[in-house]
């Protein structure tokens, strides 16, 4: 019996919650999942390892929170460090995705679908991950042009005072 191809899982890393979305078996549609607790890094990495095994995840797509200027700030460095830990612990490779505007787009989609602002809090992280993942999947299918959104990891910290 043929085995399904590896699936892509998008992560919107936050301090309190981690938004999760996973591609369907065909790699065409992104589906949001309930958020994971981002406060306990070890538990988060364990949960992602279980998800990778259970769902056949072959790639984690990690949102890189760039500054509006496109610079790699402290949050991007934190996300890249956590992404590296996730990859090492799970054995699943990581790609980075410019997540600027994904939460704004997720909120817009939820409002259009009739989700109140109060109810959005519990689902916005997964929806932001789904927005990111769907753009990635569309690009892979030649349906969108988000080449500029797939990012290399941020540069290493520059030491004291930000100077090299």
PDB file of C-alpha atoms in Angstrom:
ATOM      1  CA  UNK A   1       0.000   0.000   0.000  1.00  0.00           C
ATOM      2  CA  UNK A   2       1.489   3.403  -0.949  1.00  0.00           C
ATOM      3  CA  UNK A   3       2.520   5.649   1.904  1.00  0.00           C
ATOM      4  CA  UNK A   4       1.340   9.260   2.078  1.00  0.00           C
ATOM      5  CA  UNK A   5       3.977  11.891   1.353  1.00  0.00           C
ATOM      6  CA  UNK A   6       5.319  13.833   4.332  1.00  0.00           C
ATOM      7  CA  UNK A   7       3.102  16.684   5.483  1.00  0.00           C
ATOM      8  CA  UNK A   8       4.037  20.254   6.272  1.00  0.00           C
ATOM      9  CA  UNK A   9       3.178  21.751   9.645  1.00  0.00           C
ATOM     10  CA  UNK A  10       3.254  25.522  10.214  1.00  0.00           C
ATOM     11  CA  UNK A  11       4.052  27.005  13.606  1.00  0.00           C
ATOM     12  CA  UNK A  12       3.251  30.521  14.770  1.00  0.00           C
ATOM     13  CA  UNK A  13       5.534  30.684  17.808  1.00  0.00           C
ATOM     14  CA  UNK A  14       4.331  32.820  20.683  1.00  0.00           C
ATOM     15  CA  UNK A  15       5.397  33.078  24.300  1.00  0.00           C
ATOM     16  CA  UNK A  16       2.049  31.886  25.660  1.00  0.00           C
ATOM     17  CA  UNK A  17       0.514  29.975  22.726  1.00  0.00           C
ATOM     18  CA  UNK A  18       1.876  28.322  19.605  1.00  0.00           C
ATOM     19  CA  UNK A  19      -0.410  28.343  16.606  1.00  0.00           C
ATOM     20  CA  UNK A  20      -0.395  25.103  14.631  1.00  0.00           C
ATOM     21  CA  UNK A  21      -1.665  24.280  11.168  1.00  0.00           C
ATOM     22  CA  UNK A  22      -1.063  21.161   9.128  1.00  0.00           C
ATOM     23  CA  UNK A  23      -1.393  20.448   5.434  1.00  0.00           C
ATOM     24  CA  UNK A  24      -3.817  17.835   4.214  1.00  0.00           C
ATOM     25  CA  UNK A  25      -2.473  14.554   2.824  1.00  0.00           C
ATOM     26  CA  UNK A  26      -2.282  16.019  -0.693  1.00  0.00           C
ATOM     27  CA  UNK A  27      -0.395  19.121   0.383  1.00  0.00           C
ATOM     28  CA  UNK A  28      -3.092  21.427  -0.977  1.00  0.00           C
ATOM     29  CA  UNK A  29      -4.990  22.812   2.016  1.00  0.00           C
ATOM     30  CA  UNK A  30      -3.911  24.145   5.413  1.00  0.00           C
ATOM     31  CA  UNK A  31      -5.974  23.172   8.435  1.00  0.00           C
ATOM     32  CA  UNK A  32      -5.629  25.025  11.744  1.00  0.00           C
ATOM     33  CA  UNK A  33      -5.275  22.983  14.891  1.00  0.00           C
ATOM     34  CA  UNK A  34      -5.783  23.934  18.529  1.00  0.00           C
ATOM     35  CA  UNK A  35      -2.887  25.970  19.904  1.00  0.00           C
ATOM     36  CA  UNK A  36      -0.156  24.420  22.003  1.00  0.00           C
ATOM     37  CA  UNK A  37       1.112  25.885  25.263  1.00  0.00           C
ATOM     38  CA  UNK A  38       4.249  27.885  24.501  1.00  0.00           C
ATOM     39  CA  UNK A  39       5.240  28.527  28.116  1.00  0.00           C
ATOM     40  CA  UNK A  40       6.870  25.121  28.714  1.00  0.00           C
ATOM     41  CA  UNK A  41       9.472  24.609  26.005  1.00  0.00           C
ATOM     42  CA  UNK A  42      10.178  20.962  26.842  1.00  0.00           C
ATOM     43  CA  UNK A  43       6.477  20.051  26.781  1.00  0.00           C
ATOM     44  CA  UNK A  44       6.040  21.986  23.527  1.00  0.00           C
ATOM     45  CA  UNK A  45       8.898  20.129  21.856  1.00  0.00           C
ATOM     46  CA  UNK A  46       7.503  16.787  23.098  1.00  0.00           C
ATOM     47  CA  UNK A  47       4.052  17.661  21.728  1.00  0.00           C
ATOM     48  CA  UNK A  48       5.542  18.624  18.359  1.00  0.00           C
ATOM     49  CA  UNK A  49       7.493  15.369  18.249  1.00  0.00           C
ATOM     50  CA  UNK A  50       4.274  13.428  18.850  1.00  0.00           C
ATOM     51  CA  UNK A  51       2.475  15.469  16.187  1.00  0.00           C
ATOM     52  CA  UNK A  52       5.282  14.812  13.707  1.00  0.00           C
ATOM     53  CA  UNK A  53       5.109  11.056  14.316  1.00  0.00           C
ATOM     54  CA  UNK A  54       1.313  10.781  14.341  1.00  0.00           C
ATOM     55  CA  UNK A  55       0.703  12.994  11.293  1.00  0.00           C
ATOM     56  CA  UNK A  56       3.781  12.147   9.224  1.00  0.00           C
ATOM     57  CA  UNK A  57       5.202  15.672   9.343  1.00  0.00           C
ATOM     58  CA  UNK A  58       8.244  16.036   7.091  1.00  0.00           C
ATOM     59  CA  UNK A  59       8.720  19.799   7.435  1.00  0.00           C
ATOM     60  CA  UNK A  60       8.034  22.428  10.066  1.00  0.00           C
ATOM     61  CA  UNK A  61       7.365  25.855   8.598  1.00  0.00           C
ATOM     62  CA  UNK A  62       8.187  28.347  11.338  1.00  0.00           C
ATOM     63  CA  UNK A  63       6.952  31.914  11.294  1.00  0.00           C
ATOM     64  CA  UNK A  64       9.787  34.398  11.546  1.00  0.00           C
ATOM     65  CA  UNK A  65       8.559  37.592  13.238  1.00  0.00           C
ATOM     66  CA  UNK A  66      10.572  40.199  11.387  1.00  0.00           C
ATOM     67  CA  UNK A  67      10.429  43.886  12.213  1.00  0.00           C
ATOM     68  CA  UNK A  68       8.284  45.914   9.824  1.00  0.00           C
ATOM     69  CA  UNK A  69      11.512  47.063   8.149  1.00  0.00           C
ATOM     70  CA  UNK A  70      12.370  43.422   7.462  1.00  0.00           C
ATOM     71  CA  UNK A  71      15.142  43.348  10.061  1.00  0.00           C
ATOM     72  CA  UNK A  72      15.790  40.353  12.272  1.00  0.00           C
ATOM     73  CA  UNK A  73      15.066  41.547  15.794  1.00  0.00           C
ATOM     74  CA  UNK A  74      15.135  39.739  19.137  1.00  0.00           C
ATOM     75  CA  UNK A  75      11.825  37.942  18.477  1.00  0.00           C
ATOM     76  CA  UNK A  76      13.140  36.536  15.181  1.00  0.00           C
ATOM     77  CA  UNK A  77      16.287  35.340  16.925  1.00  0.00           C
ATOM     78  CA  UNK A  78      14.180  33.689  19.655  1.00  0.00           C
ATOM     79  CA  UNK A  79      12.005  31.984  17.024  1.00  0.00           C
ATOM     80  CA  UNK A  80      15.056  30.753  15.102  1.00  0.00           C
ATOM     81  CA  UNK A  81      16.655  29.367  18.257  1.00  0.00           C
ATOM     82  CA  UNK A  82      13.463  27.535  19.225  1.00  0.00           C
ATOM     83  CA  UNK A  83      13.027  26.250  15.671  1.00  0.00           C
ATOM     84  CA  UNK A  84      16.530  24.791  15.772  1.00  0.00           C
ATOM     85  CA  UNK A  85      15.743  23.037  19.058  1.00  0.00           C
ATOM     86  CA  UNK A  86      12.506  21.662  17.595  1.00  0.00           C
ATOM     87  CA  UNK A  87      14.328  20.356  14.529  1.00  0.00           C
ATOM     88  CA  UNK A  88      17.094  18.740  16.581  1.00  0.00           C
ATOM     89  CA  UNK A  89      14.655  17.086  18.988  1.00  0.00           C
ATOM     90  CA  UNK A  90      12.187  15.848  16.353  1.00  0.00           C
ATOM     91  CA  UNK A  91      14.521  15.161  13.433  1.00  0.00           C
ATOM     92  CA  UNK A  92      12.185  17.193  11.206  1.00  0.00           C
ATOM     93  CA  UNK A  93      13.748  19.953   9.084  1.00  0.00           C
ATOM     94  CA  UNK A  94      12.617  23.557   9.464  1.00  0.00           C
ATOM     95  CA  UNK A  95      12.036  26.327   6.958  1.00  0.00           C
ATOM     96  CA  UNK A  96      11.299  29.909   7.941  1.00  0.00           C
ATOM     97  CA  UNK A  97       8.465  32.063   6.670  1.00  0.00           C
ATOM     98  CA  UNK A  98       8.049  35.823   6.995  1.00  0.00           C
ATOM     99  CA  UNK A  99       4.997  36.005   9.219  1.00  0.00           C
ATOM    100  CA  UNK A 100       4.433  39.755   9.061  1.00  0.00           C
ATOM    101  CA  UNK A 101       0.727  40.399   8.484  1.00  0.00           C
ATOM    102  CA  UNK A 102      -0.355  36.771   9.023  1.00  0.00           C
ATOM    103  CA  UNK A 103      -2.187  37.604  12.259  1.00  0.00           C
ATOM    104  CA  UNK A 104      -3.846  40.602  10.607  1.00  0.00           C
ATOM    105  CA  UNK A 105      -4.961  38.398   7.711  1.00  0.00           C
ATOM    106  CA  UNK A 106      -6.122  35.684  10.124  1.00  0.00           C
ATOM    107  CA  UNK A 107      -8.212  38.205  12.086  1.00  0.00           C
ATOM    108  CA  UNK A 108      -9.758  39.468   8.835  1.00  0.00           C
ATOM    109  CA  UNK A 109     -10.685  35.937   7.753  1.00  0.00           C
ATOM    110  CA  UNK A 110     -12.179  35.153  11.152  1.00  0.00           C
ATOM    111  CA  UNK A 111     -14.238  38.384  11.136  1.00  0.00           C
ATOM    112  CA  UNK A 112     -15.482  37.594   7.632  1.00  0.00           C
ATOM    113  CA  UNK A 113     -16.495  34.156   8.893  1.00  0.00           C
ATOM    114  CA  UNK A 114     -18.491  35.683  11.720  1.00  0.00           C
ATOM    115  CA  UNK A 115     -16.088  34.999  14.588  1.00  0.00           C
ATOM    116  CA  UNK A 116     -16.356  37.706  17.243  1.00  0.00           C
ATOM    117  CA  UNK A 117     -13.248  39.485  18.503  1.00  0.00           C
ATOM    118  CA  UNK A 118     -13.770  37.851  21.901  1.00  0.00           C
ATOM    119  CA  UNK A 119     -13.820  34.336  20.426  1.00  0.00           C
ATOM    120  CA  UNK A 120     -10.854  35.028  18.125  1.00  0.00           C
ATOM    121  CA  UNK A 121      -8.387  34.858  21.015  1.00  0.00           C
ATOM    122  CA  UNK A 122      -8.677  31.079  21.218  1.00  0.00           C
ATOM    123  CA  UNK A 123      -8.331  30.436  17.483  1.00  0.00           C
ATOM    124  CA  UNK A 124      -6.284  33.282  15.992  1.00  0.00           C
ATOM    125  CA  UNK A 125      -2.911  31.558  16.487  1.00  0.00           C
ATOM    126  CA  UNK A 126      -3.971  28.470  14.547  1.00  0.00           C
ATOM    127  CA  UNK A 127      -5.559  30.625  11.865  1.00  0.00           C
ATOM    128  CA  UNK A 128      -2.344  32.692  11.541  1.00  0.00           C
ATOM    129  CA  UNK A 129      -0.381  29.447  11.125  1.00  0.00           C
ATOM    130  CA  UNK A 130      -2.934  28.314   8.510  1.00  0.00           C
ATOM    131  CA  UNK A 131      -2.608  31.613   6.585  1.00  0.00           C
ATOM    132  CA  UNK A 132       1.161  31.146   6.520  1.00  0.00           C
ATOM    133  CA  UNK A 133       0.936  27.490   5.524  1.00  0.00           C
ATOM    134  CA  UNK A 134      -1.661  28.093   2.801  1.00  0.00           C
ATOM    135  CA  UNK A 135       0.542  30.755   1.199  1.00  0.00           C
ATOM    136  CA  UNK A 136       3.448  28.292   1.305  1.00  0.00           C
ATOM    137  CA  UNK A 137       1.369  25.476  -0.200  1.00  0.00           C
ATOM    138  CA  UNK A 138      -0.015  27.772  -2.912  1.00  0.00           C
ATOM    139  CA  UNK A 139       3.509  28.777  -3.885  1.00  0.00           C
ATOM    140  CA  UNK A 140       4.536  25.115  -4.053  1.00  0.00           C
ATOM    141  CA  UNK A 141       1.598  24.477  -6.413  1.00  0.00           C
ATOM    142  CA  UNK A 142       2.467  27.504  -8.550  1.00  0.00           C
ATOM    143  CA  UNK A 143      -0.724  29.256  -7.425  1.00  0.00           C
ATOM    144  CA  UNK A 144       0.874  32.161  -5.622  1.00  0.00           C
ATOM    145  CA  UNK A 145       4.013  34.178  -5.538  1.00  0.00           C
ATOM    146  CA  UNK A 146       5.371  34.269  -2.037  1.00  0.00           C
ATOM    147  CA  UNK A 147       9.018  33.553  -2.814  1.00  0.00           C
ATOM    148  CA  UNK A 148      10.024  36.611  -0.832  1.00  0.00           C
ATOM    149  CA  UNK A 149       8.211  35.236   2.190  1.00  0.00           C
ATOM    150  CA  UNK A 150      10.266  32.064   2.594  1.00  0.00           C
ATOM    151  CA  UNK A 151      13.217  33.225   4.603  1.00  0.00           C
ATOM    152  CA  UNK A 152      16.657  31.998   5.568  1.00  0.00           C
ATOM    153  CA  UNK A 153      17.265  31.810   9.306  1.00  0.00           C
ATOM    154  CA  UNK A 154      18.249  35.059  10.976  1.00  0.00           C
ATOM    155  CA  UNK A 155      21.934  35.890  11.314  1.00  0.00           C
ATOM    156  CA  UNK A 156      23.623  34.989  14.596  1.00  0.00           C
ATOM    157  CA  UNK A 157      23.578  37.619  17.351  1.00  0.00           C
ATOM    158  CA  UNK A 158      26.191  40.303  16.912  1.00  0.00           C
ATOM    159  CA  UNK A 159      27.304  40.503  20.507  1.00  0.00           C
ATOM    160  CA  UNK A 160      27.234  43.549  22.777  1.00  0.00           C
ATOM    161  CA  UNK A 161      25.754  46.724  21.417  1.00  0.00           C
ATOM    162  CA  UNK A 162      24.756  45.133  18.082  1.00  0.00           C
ATOM    163  CA  UNK A 163      28.159  45.781  16.470  1.00  0.00           C
ATOM    164  CA  UNK A 164      30.356  43.264  14.700  1.00  0.00           C
TER     165      UNK A 164
END
